[in-house]
Backbone as JSON, one array per atom type, in Angstrom:
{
  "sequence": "XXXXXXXXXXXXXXXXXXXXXXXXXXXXXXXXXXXXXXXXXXXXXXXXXXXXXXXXXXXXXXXXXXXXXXXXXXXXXXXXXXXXXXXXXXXXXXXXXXXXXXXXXXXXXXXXXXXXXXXXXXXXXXXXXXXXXXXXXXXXXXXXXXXXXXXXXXXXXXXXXXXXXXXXXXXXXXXXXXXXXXXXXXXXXXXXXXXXXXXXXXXXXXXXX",
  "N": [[-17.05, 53.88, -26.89], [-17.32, 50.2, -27.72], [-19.52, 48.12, -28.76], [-20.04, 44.4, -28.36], [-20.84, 41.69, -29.99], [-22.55, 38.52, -29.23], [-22.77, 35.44, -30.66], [-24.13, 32.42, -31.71], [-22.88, 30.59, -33.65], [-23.42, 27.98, -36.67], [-22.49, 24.79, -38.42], [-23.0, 22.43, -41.03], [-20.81, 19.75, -42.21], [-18.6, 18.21, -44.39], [-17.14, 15.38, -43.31], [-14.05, 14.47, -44.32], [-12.85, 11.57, -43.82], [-14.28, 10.32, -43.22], [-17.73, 8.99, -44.54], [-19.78, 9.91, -42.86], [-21.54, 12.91, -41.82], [-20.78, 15.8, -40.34], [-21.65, 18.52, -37.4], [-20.69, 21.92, -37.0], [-20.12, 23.93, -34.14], [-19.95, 27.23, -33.68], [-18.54, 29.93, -31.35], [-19.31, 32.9, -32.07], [-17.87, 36.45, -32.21], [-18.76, 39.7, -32.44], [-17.22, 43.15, -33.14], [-18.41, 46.16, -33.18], [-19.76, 47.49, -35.73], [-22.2, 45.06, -36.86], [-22.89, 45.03, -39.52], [-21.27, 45.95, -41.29], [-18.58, 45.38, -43.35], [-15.96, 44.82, -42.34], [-15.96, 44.52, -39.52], [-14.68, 44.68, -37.0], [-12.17, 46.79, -37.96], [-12.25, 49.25, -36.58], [-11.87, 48.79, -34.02], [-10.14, 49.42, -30.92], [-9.32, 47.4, -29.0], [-8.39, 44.57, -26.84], [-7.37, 41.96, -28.7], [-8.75, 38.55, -28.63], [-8.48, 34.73, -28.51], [-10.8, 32.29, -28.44], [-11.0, 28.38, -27.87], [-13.24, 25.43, -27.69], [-14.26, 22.75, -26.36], [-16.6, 19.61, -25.65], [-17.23, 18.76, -22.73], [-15.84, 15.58, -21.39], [-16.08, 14.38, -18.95], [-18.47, 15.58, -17.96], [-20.55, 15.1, -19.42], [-20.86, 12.24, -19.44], [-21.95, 12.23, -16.55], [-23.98, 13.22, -16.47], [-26.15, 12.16, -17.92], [-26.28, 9.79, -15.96], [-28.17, 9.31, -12.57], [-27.62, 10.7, -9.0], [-28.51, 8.26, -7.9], [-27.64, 6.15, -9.69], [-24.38, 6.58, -9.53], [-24.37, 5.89, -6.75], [-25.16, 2.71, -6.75], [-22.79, 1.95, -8.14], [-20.65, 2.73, -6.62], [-21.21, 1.07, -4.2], [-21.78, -1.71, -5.58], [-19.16, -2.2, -6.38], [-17.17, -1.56, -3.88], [-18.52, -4.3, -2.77], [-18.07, -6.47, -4.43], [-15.3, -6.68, -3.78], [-15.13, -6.75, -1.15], [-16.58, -9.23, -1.39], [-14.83, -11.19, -3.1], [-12.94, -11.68, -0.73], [-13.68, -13.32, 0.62], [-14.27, -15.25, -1.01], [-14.11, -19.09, -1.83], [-12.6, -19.7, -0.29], [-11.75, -22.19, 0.67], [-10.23, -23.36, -0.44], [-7.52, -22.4, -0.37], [-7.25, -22.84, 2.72], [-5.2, -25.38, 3.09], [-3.02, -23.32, 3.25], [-3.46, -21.24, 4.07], [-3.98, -21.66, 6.95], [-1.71, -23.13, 8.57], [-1.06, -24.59, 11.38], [1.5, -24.84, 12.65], [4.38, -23.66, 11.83], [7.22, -23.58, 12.04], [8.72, -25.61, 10.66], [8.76, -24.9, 7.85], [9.33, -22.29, 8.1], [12.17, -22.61, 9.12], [12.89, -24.1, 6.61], [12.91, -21.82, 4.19], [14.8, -19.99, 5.45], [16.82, -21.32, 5.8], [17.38, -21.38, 3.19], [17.52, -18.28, 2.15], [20.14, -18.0, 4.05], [21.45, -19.51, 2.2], [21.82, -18.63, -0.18], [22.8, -15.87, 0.06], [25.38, -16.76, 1.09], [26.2, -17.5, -1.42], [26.0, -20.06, -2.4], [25.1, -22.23, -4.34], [24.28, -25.11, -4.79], [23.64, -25.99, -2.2], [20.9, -24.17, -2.01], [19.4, -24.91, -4.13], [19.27, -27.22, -3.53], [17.56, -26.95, -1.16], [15.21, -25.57, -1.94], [14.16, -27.1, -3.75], [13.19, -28.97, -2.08], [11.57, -27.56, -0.53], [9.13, -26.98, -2.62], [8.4, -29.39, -3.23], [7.3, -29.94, -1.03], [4.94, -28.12, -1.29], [3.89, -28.83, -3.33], [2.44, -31.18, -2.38], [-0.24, -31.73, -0.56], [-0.37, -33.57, 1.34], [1.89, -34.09, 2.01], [2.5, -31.03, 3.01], [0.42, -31.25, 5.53], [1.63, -32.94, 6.68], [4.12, -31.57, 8.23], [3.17, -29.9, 9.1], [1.54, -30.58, 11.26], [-1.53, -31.12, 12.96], [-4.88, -29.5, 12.78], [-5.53, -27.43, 15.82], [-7.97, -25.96, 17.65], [-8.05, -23.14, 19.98], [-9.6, -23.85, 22.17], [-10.12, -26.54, 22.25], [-7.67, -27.25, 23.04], [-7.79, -26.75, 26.0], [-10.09, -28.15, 26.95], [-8.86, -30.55, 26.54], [-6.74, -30.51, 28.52], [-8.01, -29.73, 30.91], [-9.68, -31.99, 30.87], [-7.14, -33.88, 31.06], [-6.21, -33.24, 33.5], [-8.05, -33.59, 35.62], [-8.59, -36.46, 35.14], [-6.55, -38.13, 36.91], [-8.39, -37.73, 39.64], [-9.31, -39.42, 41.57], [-7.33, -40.54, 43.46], [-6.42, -38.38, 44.35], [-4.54, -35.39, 45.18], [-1.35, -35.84, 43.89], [-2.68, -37.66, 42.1], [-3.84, -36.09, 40.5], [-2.29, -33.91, 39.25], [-0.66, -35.69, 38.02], [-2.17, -36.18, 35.57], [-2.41, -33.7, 34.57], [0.3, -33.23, 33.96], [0.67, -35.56, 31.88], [-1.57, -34.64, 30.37], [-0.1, -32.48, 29.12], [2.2, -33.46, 28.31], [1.7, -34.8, 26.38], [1.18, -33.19, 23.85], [3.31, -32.05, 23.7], [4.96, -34.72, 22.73], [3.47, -34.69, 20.09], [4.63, -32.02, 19.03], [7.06, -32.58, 19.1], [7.21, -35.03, 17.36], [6.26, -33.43, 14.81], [8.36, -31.63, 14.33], [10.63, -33.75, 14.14], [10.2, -34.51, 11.61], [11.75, -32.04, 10.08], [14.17, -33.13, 9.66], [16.29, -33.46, 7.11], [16.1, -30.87, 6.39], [16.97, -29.64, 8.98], [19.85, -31.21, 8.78], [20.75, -30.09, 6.34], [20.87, -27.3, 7.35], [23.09, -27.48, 9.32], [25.14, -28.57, 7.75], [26.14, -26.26, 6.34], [26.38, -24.54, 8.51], [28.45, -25.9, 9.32], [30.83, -25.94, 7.34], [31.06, -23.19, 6.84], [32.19, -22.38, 9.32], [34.61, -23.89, 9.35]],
  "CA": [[-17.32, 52.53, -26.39], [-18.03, 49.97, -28.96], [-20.52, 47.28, -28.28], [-19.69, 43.4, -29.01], [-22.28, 40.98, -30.11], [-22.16, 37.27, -29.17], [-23.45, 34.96, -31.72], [-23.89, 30.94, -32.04], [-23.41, 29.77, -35.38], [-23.01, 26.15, -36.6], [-22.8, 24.93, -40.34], [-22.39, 21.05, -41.18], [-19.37, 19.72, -42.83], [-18.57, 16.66, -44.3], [-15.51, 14.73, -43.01], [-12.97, 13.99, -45.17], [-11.88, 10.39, -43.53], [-15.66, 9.26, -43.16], [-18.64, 9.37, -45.48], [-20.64, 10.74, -42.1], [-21.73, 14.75, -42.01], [-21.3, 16.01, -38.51], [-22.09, 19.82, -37.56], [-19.6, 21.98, -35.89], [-20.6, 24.74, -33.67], [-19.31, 27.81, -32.51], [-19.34, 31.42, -30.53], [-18.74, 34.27, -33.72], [-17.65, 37.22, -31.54], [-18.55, 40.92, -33.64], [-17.46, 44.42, -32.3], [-18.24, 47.22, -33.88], [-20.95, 47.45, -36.32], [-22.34, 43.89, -37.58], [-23.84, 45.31, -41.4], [-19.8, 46.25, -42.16], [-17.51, 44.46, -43.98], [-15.03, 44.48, -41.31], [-16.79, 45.09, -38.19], [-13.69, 44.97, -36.18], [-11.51, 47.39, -37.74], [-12.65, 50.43, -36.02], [-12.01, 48.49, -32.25], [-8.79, 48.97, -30.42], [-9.15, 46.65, -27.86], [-7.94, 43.5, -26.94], [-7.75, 40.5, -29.7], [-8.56, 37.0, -28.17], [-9.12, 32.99, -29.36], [-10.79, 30.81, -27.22], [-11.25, 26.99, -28.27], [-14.11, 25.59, -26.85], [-14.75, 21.54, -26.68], [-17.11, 19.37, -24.95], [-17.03, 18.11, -21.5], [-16.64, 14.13, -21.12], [-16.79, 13.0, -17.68], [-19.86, 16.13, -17.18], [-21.69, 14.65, -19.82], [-21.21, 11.12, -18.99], [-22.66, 12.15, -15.02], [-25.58, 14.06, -17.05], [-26.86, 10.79, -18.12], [-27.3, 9.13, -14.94], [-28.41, 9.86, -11.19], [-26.58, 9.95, -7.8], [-28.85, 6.81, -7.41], [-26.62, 5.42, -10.15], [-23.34, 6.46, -8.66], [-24.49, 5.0, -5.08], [-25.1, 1.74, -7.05], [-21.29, 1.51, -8.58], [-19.91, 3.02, -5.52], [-21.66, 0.24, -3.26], [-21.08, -2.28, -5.85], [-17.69, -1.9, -6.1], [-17.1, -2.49, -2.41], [-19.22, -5.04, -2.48], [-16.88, -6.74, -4.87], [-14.21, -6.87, -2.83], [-15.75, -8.16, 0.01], [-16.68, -11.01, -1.54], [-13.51, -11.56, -3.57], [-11.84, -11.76, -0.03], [-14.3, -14.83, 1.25], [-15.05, -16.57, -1.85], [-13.12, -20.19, -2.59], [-11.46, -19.66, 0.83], [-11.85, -23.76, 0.72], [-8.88, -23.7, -1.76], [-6.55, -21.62, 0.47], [-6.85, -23.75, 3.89], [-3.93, -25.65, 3.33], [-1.77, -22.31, 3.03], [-3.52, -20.32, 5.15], [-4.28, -21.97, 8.15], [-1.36, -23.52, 9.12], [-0.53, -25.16, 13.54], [2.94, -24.68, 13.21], [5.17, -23.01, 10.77], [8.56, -23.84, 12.06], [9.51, -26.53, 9.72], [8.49, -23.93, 6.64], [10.31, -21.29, 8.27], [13.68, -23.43, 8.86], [14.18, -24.3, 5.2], [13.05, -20.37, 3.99], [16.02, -19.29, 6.29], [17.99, -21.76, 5.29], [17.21, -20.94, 1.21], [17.85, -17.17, 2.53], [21.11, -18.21, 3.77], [22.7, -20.4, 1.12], [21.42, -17.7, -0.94], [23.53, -14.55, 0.77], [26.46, -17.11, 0.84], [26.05, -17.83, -2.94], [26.0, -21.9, -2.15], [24.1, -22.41, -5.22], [23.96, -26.07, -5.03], [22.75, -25.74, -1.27], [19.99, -23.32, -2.15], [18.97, -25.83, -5.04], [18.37, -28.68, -2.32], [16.11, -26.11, -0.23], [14.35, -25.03, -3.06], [13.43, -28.64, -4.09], [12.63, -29.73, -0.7], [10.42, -26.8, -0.82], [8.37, -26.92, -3.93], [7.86, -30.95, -3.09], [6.54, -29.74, 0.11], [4.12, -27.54, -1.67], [3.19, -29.81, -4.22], [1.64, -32.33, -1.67], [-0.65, -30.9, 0.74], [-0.23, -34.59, 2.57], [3.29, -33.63, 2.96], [2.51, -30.21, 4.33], [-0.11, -31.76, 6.6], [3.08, -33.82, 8.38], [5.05, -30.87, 8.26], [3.04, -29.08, 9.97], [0.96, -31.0, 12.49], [-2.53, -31.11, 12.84], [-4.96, -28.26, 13.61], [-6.49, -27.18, 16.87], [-8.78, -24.55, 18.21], [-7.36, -22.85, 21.41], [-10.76, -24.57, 23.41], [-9.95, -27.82, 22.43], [-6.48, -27.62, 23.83], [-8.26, -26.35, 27.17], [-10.35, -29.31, 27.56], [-7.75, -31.73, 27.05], [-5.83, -29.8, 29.93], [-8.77, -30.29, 31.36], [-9.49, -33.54, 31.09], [-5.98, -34.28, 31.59], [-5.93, -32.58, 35.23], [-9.22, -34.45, 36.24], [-8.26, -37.63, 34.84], [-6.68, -38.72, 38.23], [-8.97, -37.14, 40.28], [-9.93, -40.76, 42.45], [-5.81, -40.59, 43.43], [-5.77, -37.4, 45.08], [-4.08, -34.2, 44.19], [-0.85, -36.17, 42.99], [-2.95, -37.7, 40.23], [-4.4, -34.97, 38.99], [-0.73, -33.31, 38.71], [0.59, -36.63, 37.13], [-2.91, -36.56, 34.86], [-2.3, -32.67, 33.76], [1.68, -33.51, 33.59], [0.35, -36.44, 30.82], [-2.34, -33.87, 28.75], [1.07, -31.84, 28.46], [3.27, -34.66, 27.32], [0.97, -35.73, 24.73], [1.09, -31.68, 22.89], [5.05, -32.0, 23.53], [5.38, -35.57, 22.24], [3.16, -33.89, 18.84], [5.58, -31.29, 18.55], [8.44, -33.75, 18.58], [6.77, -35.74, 15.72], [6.38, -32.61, 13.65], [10.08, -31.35, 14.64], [11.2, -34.69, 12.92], [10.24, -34.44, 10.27], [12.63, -31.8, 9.41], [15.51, -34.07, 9.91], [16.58, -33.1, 6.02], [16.22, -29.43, 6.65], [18.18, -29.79, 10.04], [21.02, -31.82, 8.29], [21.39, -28.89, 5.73], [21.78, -26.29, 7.79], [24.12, -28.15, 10.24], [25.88, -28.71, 6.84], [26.3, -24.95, 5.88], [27.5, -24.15, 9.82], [30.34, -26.69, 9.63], [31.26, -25.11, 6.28], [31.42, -21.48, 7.11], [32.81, -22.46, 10.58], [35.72, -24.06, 8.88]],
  "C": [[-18.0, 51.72, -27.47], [-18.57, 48.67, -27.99], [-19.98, 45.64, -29.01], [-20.96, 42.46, -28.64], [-21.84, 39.18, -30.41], [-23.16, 36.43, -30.0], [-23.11, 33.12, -31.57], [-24.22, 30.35, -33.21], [-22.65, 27.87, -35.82], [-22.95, 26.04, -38.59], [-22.75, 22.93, -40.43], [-21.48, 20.65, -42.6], [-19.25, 18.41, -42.82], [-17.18, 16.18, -44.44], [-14.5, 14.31, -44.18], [-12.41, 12.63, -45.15], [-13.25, 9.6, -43.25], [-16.6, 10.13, -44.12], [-19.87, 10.26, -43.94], [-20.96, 12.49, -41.9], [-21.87, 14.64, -40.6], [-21.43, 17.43, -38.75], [-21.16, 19.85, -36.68], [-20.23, 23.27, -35.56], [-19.42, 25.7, -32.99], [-19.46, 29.62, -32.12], [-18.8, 32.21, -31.36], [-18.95, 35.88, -32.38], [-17.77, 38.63, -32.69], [-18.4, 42.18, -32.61], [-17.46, 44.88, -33.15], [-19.78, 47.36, -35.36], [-21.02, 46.1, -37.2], [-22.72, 44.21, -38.8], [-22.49, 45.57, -41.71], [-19.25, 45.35, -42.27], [-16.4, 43.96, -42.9], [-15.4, 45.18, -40.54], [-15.73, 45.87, -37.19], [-12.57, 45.96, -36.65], [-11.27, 48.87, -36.78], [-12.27, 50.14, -34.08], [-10.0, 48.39, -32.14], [-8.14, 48.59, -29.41], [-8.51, 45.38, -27.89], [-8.44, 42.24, -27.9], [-7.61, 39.18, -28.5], [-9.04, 35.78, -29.06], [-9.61, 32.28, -28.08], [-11.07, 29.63, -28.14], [-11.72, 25.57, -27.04], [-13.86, 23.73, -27.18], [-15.3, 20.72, -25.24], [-16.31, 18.51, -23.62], [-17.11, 16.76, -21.47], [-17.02, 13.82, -20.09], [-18.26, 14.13, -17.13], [-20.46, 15.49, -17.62], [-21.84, 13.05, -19.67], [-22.3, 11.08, -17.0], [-23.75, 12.7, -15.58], [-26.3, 12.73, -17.47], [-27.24, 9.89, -16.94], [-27.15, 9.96, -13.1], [-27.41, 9.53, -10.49], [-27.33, 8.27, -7.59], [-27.56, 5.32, -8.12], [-25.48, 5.37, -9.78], [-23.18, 5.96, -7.64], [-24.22, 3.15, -5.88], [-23.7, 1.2, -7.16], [-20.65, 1.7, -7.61], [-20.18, 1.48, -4.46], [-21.41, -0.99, -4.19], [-19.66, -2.78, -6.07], [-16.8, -2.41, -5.03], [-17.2, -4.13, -2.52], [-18.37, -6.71, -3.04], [-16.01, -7.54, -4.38], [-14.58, -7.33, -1.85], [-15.92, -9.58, -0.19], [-15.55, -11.81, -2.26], [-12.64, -12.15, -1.84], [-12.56, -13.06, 1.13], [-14.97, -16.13, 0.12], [-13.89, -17.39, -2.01], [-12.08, -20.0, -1.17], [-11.25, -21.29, 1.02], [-10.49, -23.87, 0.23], [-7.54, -23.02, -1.21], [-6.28, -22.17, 2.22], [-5.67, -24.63, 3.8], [-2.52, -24.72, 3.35], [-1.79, -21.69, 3.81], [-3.15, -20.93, 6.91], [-3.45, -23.3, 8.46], [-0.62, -23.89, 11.01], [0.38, -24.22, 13.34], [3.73, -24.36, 11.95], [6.5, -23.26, 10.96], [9.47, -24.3, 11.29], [9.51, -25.27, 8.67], [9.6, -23.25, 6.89], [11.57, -21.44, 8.28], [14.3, -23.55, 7.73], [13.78, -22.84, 4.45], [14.61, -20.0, 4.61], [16.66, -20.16, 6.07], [18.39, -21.62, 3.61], [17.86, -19.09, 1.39], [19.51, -17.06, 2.45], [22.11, -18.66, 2.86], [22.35, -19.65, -0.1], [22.39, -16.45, -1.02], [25.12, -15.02, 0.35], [27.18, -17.77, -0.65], [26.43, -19.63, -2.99], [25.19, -22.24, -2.84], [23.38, -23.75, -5.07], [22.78, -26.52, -3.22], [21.41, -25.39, -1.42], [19.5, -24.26, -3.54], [18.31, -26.74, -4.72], [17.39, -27.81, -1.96], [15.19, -26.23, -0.9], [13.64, -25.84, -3.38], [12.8, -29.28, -3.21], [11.42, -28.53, -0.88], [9.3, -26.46, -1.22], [8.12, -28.07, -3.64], [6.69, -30.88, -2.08], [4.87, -29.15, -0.22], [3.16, -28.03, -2.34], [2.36, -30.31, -3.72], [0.99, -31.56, -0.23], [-0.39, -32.16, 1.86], [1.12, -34.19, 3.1], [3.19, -32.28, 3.71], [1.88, -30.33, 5.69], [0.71, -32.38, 7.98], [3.76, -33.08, 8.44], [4.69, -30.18, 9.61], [1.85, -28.94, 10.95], [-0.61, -30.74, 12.28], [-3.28, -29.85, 13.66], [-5.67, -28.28, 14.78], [-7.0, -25.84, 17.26], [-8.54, -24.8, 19.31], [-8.39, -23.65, 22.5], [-10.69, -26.04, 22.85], [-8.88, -28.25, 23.09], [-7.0, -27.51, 25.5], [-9.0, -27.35, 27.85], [-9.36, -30.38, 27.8], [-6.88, -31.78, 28.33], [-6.86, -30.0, 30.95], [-9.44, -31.66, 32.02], [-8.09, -34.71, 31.95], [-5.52, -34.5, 33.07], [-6.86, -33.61, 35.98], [-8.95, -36.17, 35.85], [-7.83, -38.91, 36.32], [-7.05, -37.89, 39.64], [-9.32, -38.28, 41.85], [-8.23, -40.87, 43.47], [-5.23, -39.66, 44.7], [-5.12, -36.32, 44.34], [-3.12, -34.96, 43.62], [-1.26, -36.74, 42.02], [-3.5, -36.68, 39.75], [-3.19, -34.03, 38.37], [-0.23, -34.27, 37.77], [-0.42, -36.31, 35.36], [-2.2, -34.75, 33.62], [-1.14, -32.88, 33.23], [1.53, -34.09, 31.87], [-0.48, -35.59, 29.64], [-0.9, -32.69, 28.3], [2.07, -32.26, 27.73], [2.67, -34.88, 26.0], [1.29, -34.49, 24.06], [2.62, -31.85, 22.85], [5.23, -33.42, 22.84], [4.49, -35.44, 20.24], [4.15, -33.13, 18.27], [6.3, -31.89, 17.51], [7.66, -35.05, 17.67], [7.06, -34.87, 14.68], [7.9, -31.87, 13.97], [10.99, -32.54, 14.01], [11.12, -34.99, 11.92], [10.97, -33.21, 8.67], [13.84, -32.09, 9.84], [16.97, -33.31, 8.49], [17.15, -31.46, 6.17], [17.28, -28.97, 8.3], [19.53, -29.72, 9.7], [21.55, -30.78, 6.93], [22.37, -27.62, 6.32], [22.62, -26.42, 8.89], [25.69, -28.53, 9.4], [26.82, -27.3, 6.41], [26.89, -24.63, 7.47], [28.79, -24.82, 9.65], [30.87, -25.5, 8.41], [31.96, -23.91, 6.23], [32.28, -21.28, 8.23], [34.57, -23.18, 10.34], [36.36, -22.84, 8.0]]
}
């Protein structure tokens, strides 16, 4: 049984591609008697190499605490949270649109004259589109003004009570009237895609011929 003796030796060495001296370290493995010339001939056990080099991401966590990891972890988040409410001012005309219909009409009609390769069709859309975008006043008439569901409720409200002095038929004619007025809104913002109508009324005849 021969005995092997683990050893840490180092030396420093100067680079060849920089004027800097670094030191290199490493584990000198001896079996067999260390005072001989060749320690190891006498062993007829297994030869190995290992090749040893440092750890980065241990020794980057050896430098700081979990307190520090909680910090980046919770910053991080934190981040994002606020990324997803800051400058929301600048996104109300995109986000928070009434009524989407008109939008959606000339999309599906850009879709279509798209599928049917109607280039010059899908050219108009496109332009009507991008104009639309351009001008938030024009999306404003596109797409009607906004309301919160409890303001529509009073008006219905109001509406119903309105002819209250009348009897029940006014307050039917009064609610009838807070319903006309939201339907005669519509039909404002419903005309105003007249353009987008007259396209794709254009593209049915077409295909229908």
């Amino acid at each position: 049984m021969r005995t092997c003796i683990y050893t840490l030796k180092s030396n420093e060495t100067t680079s060849t591609t920089s004027s800097e001296d670094y030191a290199t370290d490493w584990w000198n493995v001896v079996c067999g008697d260390c005072n001989s010339e060749n320690p190891a001939e006498e062993c007829d056990g297994p030869s190995f190499y290992t090749i040893s080099a440092k750890s980065t991401f241990g020794t980057y966590l050896e430098g700081y605490s979990i307190l520090g990891l909680y910090i980046l972890v919770i910053g991080t988040v934190a981040g994002y949270i606020r990324g997803a409410f800051v400058q929301t001012q600048v996104r109300i005309w995109m986000n928070d649109l009434p009524r989407v219909d008109v939008i959606r009409e000339l999309l599906d009609q850009l879709y279509l004259s798209r599928l049917h390769g109607d280039l010059v069709l899908e050219e108009e859309v496109y332009r009507e589109i991008i104009d639309i975008y351009r001008q938030p006043s024009e999306m404003f008439k596109r797409t009607g003004i906004y309301k919160h569901w409890f303001r529509e409720d009073e008006e219905d409200e109001k509406g119903g009570g309105g002819g209250g002095d009348d009897g029940g038929d006014g307050g039917d004619g009064g609610g009838s009237g807070g319903g006309g007025k939201r339907d005669r809104e519509r039909e404002r913002v419903r005309s105003k895609s007249v353009t987008g109508e007259a396209l794709l009324q254009r593209e049915l005849e077409r295909w229908a011929i």
